[in-house]
Amino acid sequence: MSVEDLVGLYLAERIAICEQFPVASVAALAEMLFDTYEAGGTVYAMANGGNSGTLDHAYCDFKHHPFVSEDKSRPLPRSVKRLSFVNLCGSPAELTGLVNDLGPDEMYVASLEPVVTRDDLVMAYSGSGNSPNVVRALEVAGQAGARTFAMTKGDGGRCRALADVCIVVPGSSRFPGQTGSNNNNFHFEDAMLSLNHILVGLLKQRVAERLARLPSGVASS
């Protein structure tokens, strides 16, 4: 195939995924996010490899974007509740220390288990759905009564049964670099970033609705 054909193939596959995307599951996840925000809970998120970098992007978006004015000129007043978001992949020092001391399978559990509560939302991203460190964290989150979400591909792996809501990115790919054991991996990572933006936009709308309900003097303080 020519370069142009391959580019077209990638985009056609992505369009097909968007057309099949489980919108109802995204809406269910958004409701869990809203419930966590309203309860004053914390969102804990985890992934491996390049996806952990996407979670750093998500951390920035969730922490700040819903809580600035529409023209981005100022933060919303302090009276507007903020969302607590923890990127469990965020500190190389912490992760390498935990891997060194406890092993890779326990790296997320060690950070999550002492603090997670039923008011929280635990979000796990694993292409296979079987990454041991992610699976173990979902198990611990479920035992604590926390809301749980997973995003996977293929058959969803073990994460599919462990998460309250699981989004399995549909389809299969013929594009170079995401065939065989990496099947659909680029599309999975694209969908992960799109999901982040959908959720952040929905949360921004929810925060704006909360702001509109505040007394005018409080909202402008």
PDB file of C-alpha atoms in Angstrom:
ATOM      1  CA  MET A   1       0.000   0.000   0.000  1.00  0.00           C
ATOM      2  CA  SER A   2       1.172   3.539  -0.699  1.00  0.00           C
ATOM      3  CA  VAL A   3       1.762   6.049   2.075  1.00  0.00           C
ATOM      4  CA  GLU A   4      -1.451   7.822   1.083  1.00  0.00           C
ATOM      5  CA  ASP A   5      -3.371   4.546   1.238  1.00  0.00           C
ATOM      6  CA  LEU A   6      -1.979   3.762   4.682  1.00  0.00           C
ATOM      7  CA  VAL A   7      -2.914   7.195   6.000  1.00  0.00           C
ATOM      8  CA  GLY A   8      -6.406   6.665   4.608  1.00  0.00           C
ATOM      9  CA  LEU A   9      -6.551   3.232   6.210  1.00  0.00           C
ATOM     10  CA  TYR A  10      -5.676   4.614   9.631  1.00  0.00           C
ATOM     11  CA  LEU A  11      -8.290   7.335   9.401  1.00  0.00           C
ATOM     12  CA  ALA A  12     -10.952   4.952   8.070  1.00  0.00           C
ATOM     13  CA  GLU A  13     -10.307   2.567  10.970  1.00  0.00           C
ATOM     14  CA  ARG A  14     -10.577   5.415  13.433  1.00  0.00           C
ATOM     15  CA  ILE A  15     -13.860   6.604  11.931  1.00  0.00           C
ATOM     16  CA  ALA A  16     -15.229   3.049  12.221  1.00  0.00           C
ATOM     17  CA  ILE A  17     -14.244   2.947  15.894  1.00  0.00           C
ATOM     18  CA  CYS A  18     -15.966   6.272  16.552  1.00  0.00           C
ATOM     19  CA  GLU A  19     -19.132   5.000  14.859  1.00  0.00           C
ATOM     20  CA  GLN A  20     -19.132   1.890  17.085  1.00  0.00           C
ATOM     21  CA  PHE A  21     -17.980   3.563  20.290  1.00  0.00           C
ATOM     22  CA  PRO A  22     -20.004   2.577  23.399  1.00  0.00           C
ATOM     23  CA  VAL A  23     -21.596   5.960  24.079  1.00  0.00           C
ATOM     24  CA  ALA A  24     -23.806   4.590  26.863  1.00  0.00           C
ATOM     25  CA  SER A  25     -20.714   3.418  28.743  1.00  0.00           C
ATOM     26  CA  VAL A  26     -19.126   6.859  28.398  1.00  0.00           C
ATOM     27  CA  ALA A  27     -22.298   8.415  29.813  1.00  0.00           C
ATOM     28  CA  ALA A  28     -22.235   5.946  32.731  1.00  0.00           C
ATOM     29  CA  LEU A  29     -18.604   6.844  33.414  1.00  0.00           C
ATOM     30  CA  ALA A  30     -19.472  10.547  33.334  1.00  0.00           C
ATOM     31  CA  GLU A  31     -22.139   9.970  35.985  1.00  0.00           C
ATOM     32  CA  MET A  32     -19.592   8.195  38.194  1.00  0.00           C
ATOM     33  CA  LEU A  33     -17.264  11.162  37.739  1.00  0.00           C
ATOM     34  CA  PHE A  34     -20.033  13.605  38.675  1.00  0.00           C
ATOM     35  CA  ASP A  35     -20.916  11.525  41.756  1.00  0.00           C
ATOM     36  CA  THR A  36     -17.268  11.524  42.828  1.00  0.00           C
ATOM     37  CA  TYR A  37     -17.013  15.280  42.368  1.00  0.00           C
ATOM     38  CA  GLU A  38     -20.230  15.981  44.280  1.00  0.00           C
ATOM     39  CA  ALA A  39     -19.176  13.652  47.119  1.00  0.00           C
ATOM     40  CA  GLY A  40     -15.792  15.355  47.464  1.00  0.00           C
ATOM     41  CA  GLY A  41     -14.052  12.132  46.478  1.00  0.00           C
ATOM     42  CA  THR A  42     -10.795  11.677  44.605  1.00  0.00           C
ATOM     43  CA  VAL A  43     -10.171  10.346  41.113  1.00  0.00           C
ATOM     44  CA  TYR A  44      -7.191   7.974  41.015  1.00  0.00           C
ATOM     45  CA  ALA A  45      -5.891   7.058  37.551  1.00  0.00           C
ATOM     46  CA  MET A  46      -3.246   4.607  36.378  1.00  0.00           C
ATOM     47  CA  ALA A  47      -1.757   3.190  33.180  1.00  0.00           C
ATOM     48  CA  ASN A  48       1.498   1.795  31.838  1.00  0.00           C
ATOM     49  CA  GLY A  49       3.998   2.947  29.222  1.00  0.00           C
ATOM     50  CA  GLY A  50       3.008   5.754  26.889  1.00  0.00           C
ATOM     51  CA  ASN A  51      -0.486   5.792  28.357  1.00  0.00           C
ATOM     52  CA  SER A  52       0.924   7.022  31.651  1.00  0.00           C
ATOM     53  CA  GLY A  53       2.009  10.135  29.751  1.00  0.00           C
ATOM     54  CA  THR A  54      -1.565  10.600  28.555  1.00  0.00           C
ATOM     55  CA  LEU A  55      -2.648  10.494  32.189  1.00  0.00           C
ATOM     56  CA  ASP A  56      -0.268  13.352  32.940  1.00  0.00           C
ATOM     57  CA  HIS A  57      -2.171  15.293  30.276  1.00  0.00           C
ATOM     58  CA  ALA A  58      -5.452  14.211  31.931  1.00  0.00           C
ATOM     59  CA  TYR A  59      -4.189  15.350  35.339  1.00  0.00           C
ATOM     60  CA  CYS A  60      -3.562  18.832  33.983  1.00  0.00           C
ATOM     61  CA  ASP A  61      -6.940  18.961  32.243  1.00  0.00           C
ATOM     62  CA  PHE A  62      -9.049  17.662  35.127  1.00  0.00           C
ATOM     63  CA  LYS A  63      -7.290  19.753  37.744  1.00  0.00           C
ATOM     64  CA  HIS A  64      -7.537  23.076  35.953  1.00  0.00           C
ATOM     65  CA  HIS A  65      -9.649  23.274  32.801  1.00  0.00           C
ATOM     66  CA  PRO A  66     -13.139  23.013  34.376  1.00  0.00           C
ATOM     67  CA  PHE A  67     -12.199  25.626  36.964  1.00  0.00           C
ATOM     68  CA  VAL A  68     -11.247  28.625  34.846  1.00  0.00           C
ATOM     69  CA  SER A  69     -13.523  31.214  33.249  1.00  0.00           C
ATOM     70  CA  GLU A  70     -14.758  30.572  29.732  1.00  0.00           C
ATOM     71  CA  ASP A  71     -12.353  33.174  28.327  1.00  0.00           C
ATOM     72  CA  LYS A  72      -9.509  31.610  30.392  1.00  0.00           C
ATOM     73  CA  SER A  73      -8.714  34.980  31.948  1.00  0.00           C
ATOM     74  CA  ARG A  74      -9.171  33.983  35.605  1.00  0.00           C
ATOM     75  CA  PRO A  75      -9.867  31.019  37.883  1.00  0.00           C
ATOM     76  CA  LEU A  76     -13.367  30.409  39.149  1.00  0.00           C
ATOM     77  CA  PRO A  77     -14.031  31.661  42.691  1.00  0.00           C
ATOM     78  CA  ARG A  78     -12.745  29.567  45.571  1.00  0.00           C
ATOM     79  CA  SER A  79     -16.344  28.875  46.566  1.00  0.00           C
ATOM     80  CA  VAL A  80     -16.614  26.512  43.584  1.00  0.00           C
ATOM     81  CA  LYS A  81     -15.600  23.016  44.641  1.00  0.00           C
ATOM     82  CA  ARG A  82     -12.516  21.627  42.880  1.00  0.00           C
ATOM     83  CA  LEU A  83     -11.968  18.039  41.776  1.00  0.00           C
ATOM     84  CA  SER A  84      -9.252  16.045  43.520  1.00  0.00           C
ATOM     85  CA  PHE A  85      -7.335  14.072  40.866  1.00  0.00           C
ATOM     86  CA  VAL A  86      -4.322  11.856  41.563  1.00  0.00           C
ATOM     87  CA  ASN A  87      -2.185  10.457  38.744  1.00  0.00           C
ATOM     88  CA  LEU A  88      -0.698   7.311  40.251  1.00  0.00           C
ATOM     89  CA  CYS A  89       1.894   7.321  37.434  1.00  0.00           C
ATOM     90  CA  GLY A  90       2.972  10.882  38.134  1.00  0.00           C
ATOM     91  CA  SER A  91       6.176  10.476  40.132  1.00  0.00           C
ATOM     92  CA  PRO A  92       9.114   8.547  38.606  1.00  0.00           C
ATOM     93  CA  ALA A  93      10.808   8.557  42.017  1.00  0.00           C
ATOM     94  CA  GLU A  94       7.793   7.005  43.735  1.00  0.00           C
ATOM     95  CA  LEU A  95       7.183   4.427  40.999  1.00  0.00           C
ATOM     96  CA  THR A  96      10.780   3.266  40.752  1.00  0.00           C
ATOM     97  CA  GLY A  97      10.992   3.116  44.531  1.00  0.00           C
ATOM     98  CA  LEU A  98       7.847   0.997  44.789  1.00  0.00           C
ATOM     99  CA  VAL A  99       8.971  -1.302  41.978  1.00  0.00           C
ATOM    100  CA  ASN A 100      12.345  -1.698  43.662  1.00  0.00           C
ATOM    101  CA  ASP A 101      10.844  -2.429  47.091  1.00  0.00           C
ATOM    102  CA  LEU A 102       7.596  -4.263  46.322  1.00  0.00           C
ATOM    103  CA  GLY A 103       7.735  -5.283  42.669  1.00  0.00           C
ATOM    104  CA  PRO A 104       5.857  -4.033  39.596  1.00  0.00           C
ATOM    105  CA  ASP A 105       2.629  -5.901  40.340  1.00  0.00           C
ATOM    106  CA  GLU A 106       2.160  -3.972  43.606  1.00  0.00           C
ATOM    107  CA  MET A 107       3.276  -0.506  42.496  1.00  0.00           C
ATOM    108  CA  TYR A 108      -0.221   0.964  42.234  1.00  0.00           C
ATOM    109  CA  VAL A 109      -1.779  -0.964  45.113  1.00  0.00           C
ATOM    110  CA  ALA A 110       0.890   0.378  47.470  1.00  0.00           C
ATOM    111  CA  SER A 111      -0.165   3.972  46.711  1.00  0.00           C
ATOM    112  CA  LEU A 112      -3.896   3.304  46.465  1.00  0.00           C
ATOM    113  CA  GLU A 113      -4.800   0.869  49.237  1.00  0.00           C
ATOM    114  CA  PRO A 114      -4.055   3.123  52.257  1.00  0.00           C
ATOM    115  CA  VAL A 115      -6.186   6.015  50.979  1.00  0.00           C
ATOM    116  CA  VAL A 116      -8.973   4.837  48.644  1.00  0.00           C
ATOM    117  CA  THR A 117     -12.558   5.140  49.926  1.00  0.00           C
ATOM    118  CA  ARG A 118     -16.091   4.519  48.708  1.00  0.00           C
ATOM    119  CA  ASP A 119     -16.355   8.186  47.656  1.00  0.00           C
ATOM    120  CA  ASP A 120     -13.556   7.789  45.115  1.00  0.00           C
ATOM    121  CA  LEU A 121     -13.304   6.801  41.445  1.00  0.00           C
ATOM    122  CA  VAL A 122     -10.452   4.566  40.305  1.00  0.00           C
ATOM    123  CA  MET A 123      -9.695   4.688  36.576  1.00  0.00           C
ATOM    124  CA  ALA A 124      -7.508   2.005  35.006  1.00  0.00           C
ATOM    125  CA  TYR A 125      -6.160   1.870  31.456  1.00  0.00           C
ATOM    126  CA  SER A 126      -4.735  -1.375  30.069  1.00  0.00           C
ATOM    127  CA  GLY A 127      -4.696  -2.364  26.418  1.00  0.00           C
ATOM    128  CA  SER A 128      -4.765  -6.065  27.253  1.00  0.00           C
ATOM    129  CA  GLY A 129      -6.973  -5.650  30.299  1.00  0.00           C
ATOM    130  CA  ASN A 130      -4.597  -8.000  32.090  1.00  0.00           C
ATOM    131  CA  SER A 131      -1.742  -5.780  33.315  1.00  0.00           C
ATOM    132  CA  PRO A 132      -1.117  -7.225  36.809  1.00  0.00           C
ATOM    133  CA  ASN A 133      -0.491  -3.864  38.504  1.00  0.00           C
ATOM    134  CA  VAL A 134      -3.747  -2.437  37.094  1.00  0.00           C
ATOM    135  CA  VAL A 135      -5.745  -5.593  37.878  1.00  0.00           C
ATOM    136  CA  ARG A 136      -4.506  -5.635  41.471  1.00  0.00           C
ATOM    137  CA  ALA A 137      -5.432  -1.972  41.928  1.00  0.00           C
ATOM    138  CA  LEU A 138      -8.958  -2.569  40.610  1.00  0.00           C
ATOM    139  CA  GLU A 139      -9.344  -5.465  43.038  1.00  0.00           C
ATOM    140  CA  VAL A 140      -8.315  -3.271  45.970  1.00  0.00           C
ATOM    141  CA  ALA A 141     -10.555  -0.427  44.817  1.00  0.00           C
ATOM    142  CA  GLY A 142     -13.522  -2.785  44.603  1.00  0.00           C
ATOM    143  CA  GLN A 143     -12.852  -4.103  48.087  1.00  0.00           C
ATOM    144  CA  ALA A 144     -12.909  -0.525  49.387  1.00  0.00           C
ATOM    145  CA  GLY A 145     -16.264   0.122  47.722  1.00  0.00           C
ATOM    146  CA  ALA A 146     -14.854   2.716  45.328  1.00  0.00           C
ATOM    147  CA  ARG A 147     -16.329   3.350  41.901  1.00  0.00           C
ATOM    148  CA  THR A 148     -14.193   1.609  39.274  1.00  0.00           C
ATOM    149  CA  PHE A 149     -13.620   2.130  35.572  1.00  0.00           C
ATOM    150  CA  ALA A 150     -11.401   0.382  33.038  1.00  0.00           C
ATOM    151  CA  MET A 151     -10.577   1.041  29.403  1.00  0.00           C
ATOM    152  CA  THR A 152      -9.222  -1.851  27.359  1.00  0.00           C
ATOM    153  CA  LYS A 153      -9.314  -3.380  23.895  1.00  0.00           C
ATOM    154  CA  GLY A 154      -9.620  -6.893  22.464  1.00  0.00           C
ATOM    155  CA  ASP A 155     -11.694  -9.047  24.804  1.00  0.00           C
ATOM    156  CA  GLY A 156     -11.234  -6.677  27.764  1.00  0.00           C
ATOM    157  CA  GLY A 157      -9.189  -9.145  29.811  1.00  0.00           C
ATOM    158  CA  ARG A 158      -9.670  -9.374  33.573  1.00  0.00           C
ATOM    159  CA  CYS A 159     -10.408  -5.659  33.864  1.00  0.00           C
ATOM    160  CA  ARG A 160     -13.739  -6.157  32.119  1.00  0.00           C
ATOM    161  CA  ALA A 161     -15.141  -8.196  35.002  1.00  0.00           C
ATOM    162  CA  LEU A 162     -13.544  -6.082  37.744  1.00  0.00           C
ATOM    163  CA  ALA A 163     -14.707  -2.610  36.702  1.00  0.00           C
ATOM    164  CA  ASP A 164     -18.151  -1.125  37.324  1.00  0.00           C
ATOM    165  CA  VAL A 165     -17.889   0.419  33.858  1.00  0.00           C
ATOM    166  CA  CYS A 166     -15.522  -0.951  31.219  1.00  0.00           C
ATOM    167  CA  ILE A 167     -15.028   0.568  27.787  1.00  0.00           C
ATOM    168  CA  VAL A 168     -13.565  -1.887  25.291  1.00  0.00           C
ATOM    169  CA  VAL A 169     -12.275  -0.046  22.232  1.00  0.00           C
ATOM    170  CA  PRO A 170     -13.881  -1.868  19.289  1.00  0.00           C
ATOM    171  CA  GLY A 171     -12.411  -3.064  16.029  1.00  0.00           C
ATOM    172  CA  SER A 172      -9.184  -4.473  14.660  1.00  0.00           C
ATOM    173  CA  SER A 173      -6.366  -2.867  12.680  1.00  0.00           C
ATOM    174  CA  ARG A 174      -4.279  -3.567   9.585  1.00  0.00           C
ATOM    175  CA  PHE A 175      -2.136  -0.447  10.044  1.00  0.00           C
ATOM    176  CA  PRO A 176       1.638  -0.985  10.542  1.00  0.00           C
ATOM    177  CA  GLY A 177       2.681  -0.914  14.188  1.00  0.00           C
ATOM    178  CA  GLN A 178      -0.680  -1.960  15.592  1.00  0.00           C
ATOM    179  CA  THR A 179      -1.164  -5.463  14.283  1.00  0.00           C
ATOM    180  CA  GLY A 180      -0.488  -8.809  15.947  1.00  0.00           C
ATOM    181  CA  SER A 181      -0.074  -8.514  19.705  1.00  0.00           C
ATOM    182  CA  ASN A 182      -0.295  -4.708  19.355  1.00  0.00           C
ATOM    183  CA  ASN A 183      -3.602  -4.914  17.497  1.00  0.00           C
ATOM    184  CA  ASN A 184      -5.488  -1.593  17.653  1.00  0.00           C
ATOM    185  CA  ASN A 185      -3.037  -0.123  20.141  1.00  0.00           C
ATOM    186  CA  PHE A 186      -2.665   3.276  18.445  1.00  0.00           C
ATOM    187  CA  HIS A 187      -6.443   3.573  18.200  1.00  0.00           C
ATOM    188  CA  PHE A 188      -6.748   2.616  21.871  1.00  0.00           C
ATOM    189  CA  GLU A 189      -4.363   5.415  22.821  1.00  0.00           C
ATOM    190  CA  ASP A 190      -6.178   7.901  20.574  1.00  0.00           C
ATOM    191  CA  ALA A 191      -9.479   6.918  22.196  1.00  0.00           C
ATOM    192  CA  MET A 192      -7.991   7.351  25.655  1.00  0.00           C
ATOM    193  CA  LEU A 193      -7.152  10.979  24.930  1.00  0.00           C
ATOM    194  CA  SER A 194     -10.553  11.585  23.329  1.00  0.00           C
ATOM    195  CA  LEU A 195     -12.272  10.124  26.379  1.00  0.00           C
ATOM    196  CA  ASN A 196     -10.270  12.454  28.612  1.00  0.00           C
ATOM    197  CA  HIS A 197     -11.450  15.458  26.625  1.00  0.00           C
ATOM    198  CA  ILE A 198     -15.076  14.311  26.615  1.00  0.00           C
ATOM    199  CA  LEU A 199     -15.065  13.888  30.400  1.00  0.00           C
ATOM    200  CA  VAL A 200     -13.292  17.187  31.031  1.00  0.00           C
ATOM    201  CA  GLY A 201     -15.795  19.029  28.847  1.00  0.00           C
ATOM    202  CA  LEU A 202     -18.739  17.379  30.603  1.00  0.00           C
ATOM    203  CA  LEU A 203     -17.265  18.209  33.992  1.00  0.00           C
ATOM    204  CA  LYS A 204     -16.742  21.821  32.914  1.00  0.00           C
ATOM    205  CA  GLN A 205     -20.438  22.006  32.076  1.00  0.00           C
ATOM    206  CA  ARG A 206     -21.366  20.502  35.461  1.00  0.00           C
ATOM    207  CA  VAL A 207     -19.115  23.006  37.261  1.00  0.00           C
ATOM    208  CA  ALA A 208     -20.672  25.891  35.300  1.00  0.00           C
ATOM    209  CA  GLU A 209     -24.123  24.705  36.391  1.00  0.00           C
ATOM    210  CA  ARG A 210     -22.942  24.625  40.011  1.00  0.00           C
ATOM    211  CA  LEU A 211     -21.540  28.146  39.640  1.00  0.00           C
ATOM    212  CA  ALA A 212     -24.832  29.401  38.220  1.00  0.00           C
ATOM    213  CA  ARG A 213     -26.658  28.158  41.336  1.00  0.00           C
ATOM    214  CA  LEU A 214     -24.436  30.107  43.729  1.00  0.00           C
ATOM    215  CA  PRO A 215     -25.688  33.440  45.102  1.00  0.00           C
ATOM    216  CA  SER A 216     -24.318  36.262  42.953  1.00  0.00           C
ATOM    217  CA  GLY A 217     -22.174  37.727  45.715  1.00  0.00           C
ATOM    218  CA  VAL A 218     -20.565  34.347  46.424  1.00  0.00           C
ATOM    219  CA  ALA A 219     -20.011  33.592  42.751  1.00  0.00           C
ATOM    220  CA  SER A 220     -18.174  36.864  42.169  1.00  0.00           C
ATOM    221  CA  SER A 221     -15.992  36.762  45.269  1.00  0.00           C
TER     222      SER A 221
END
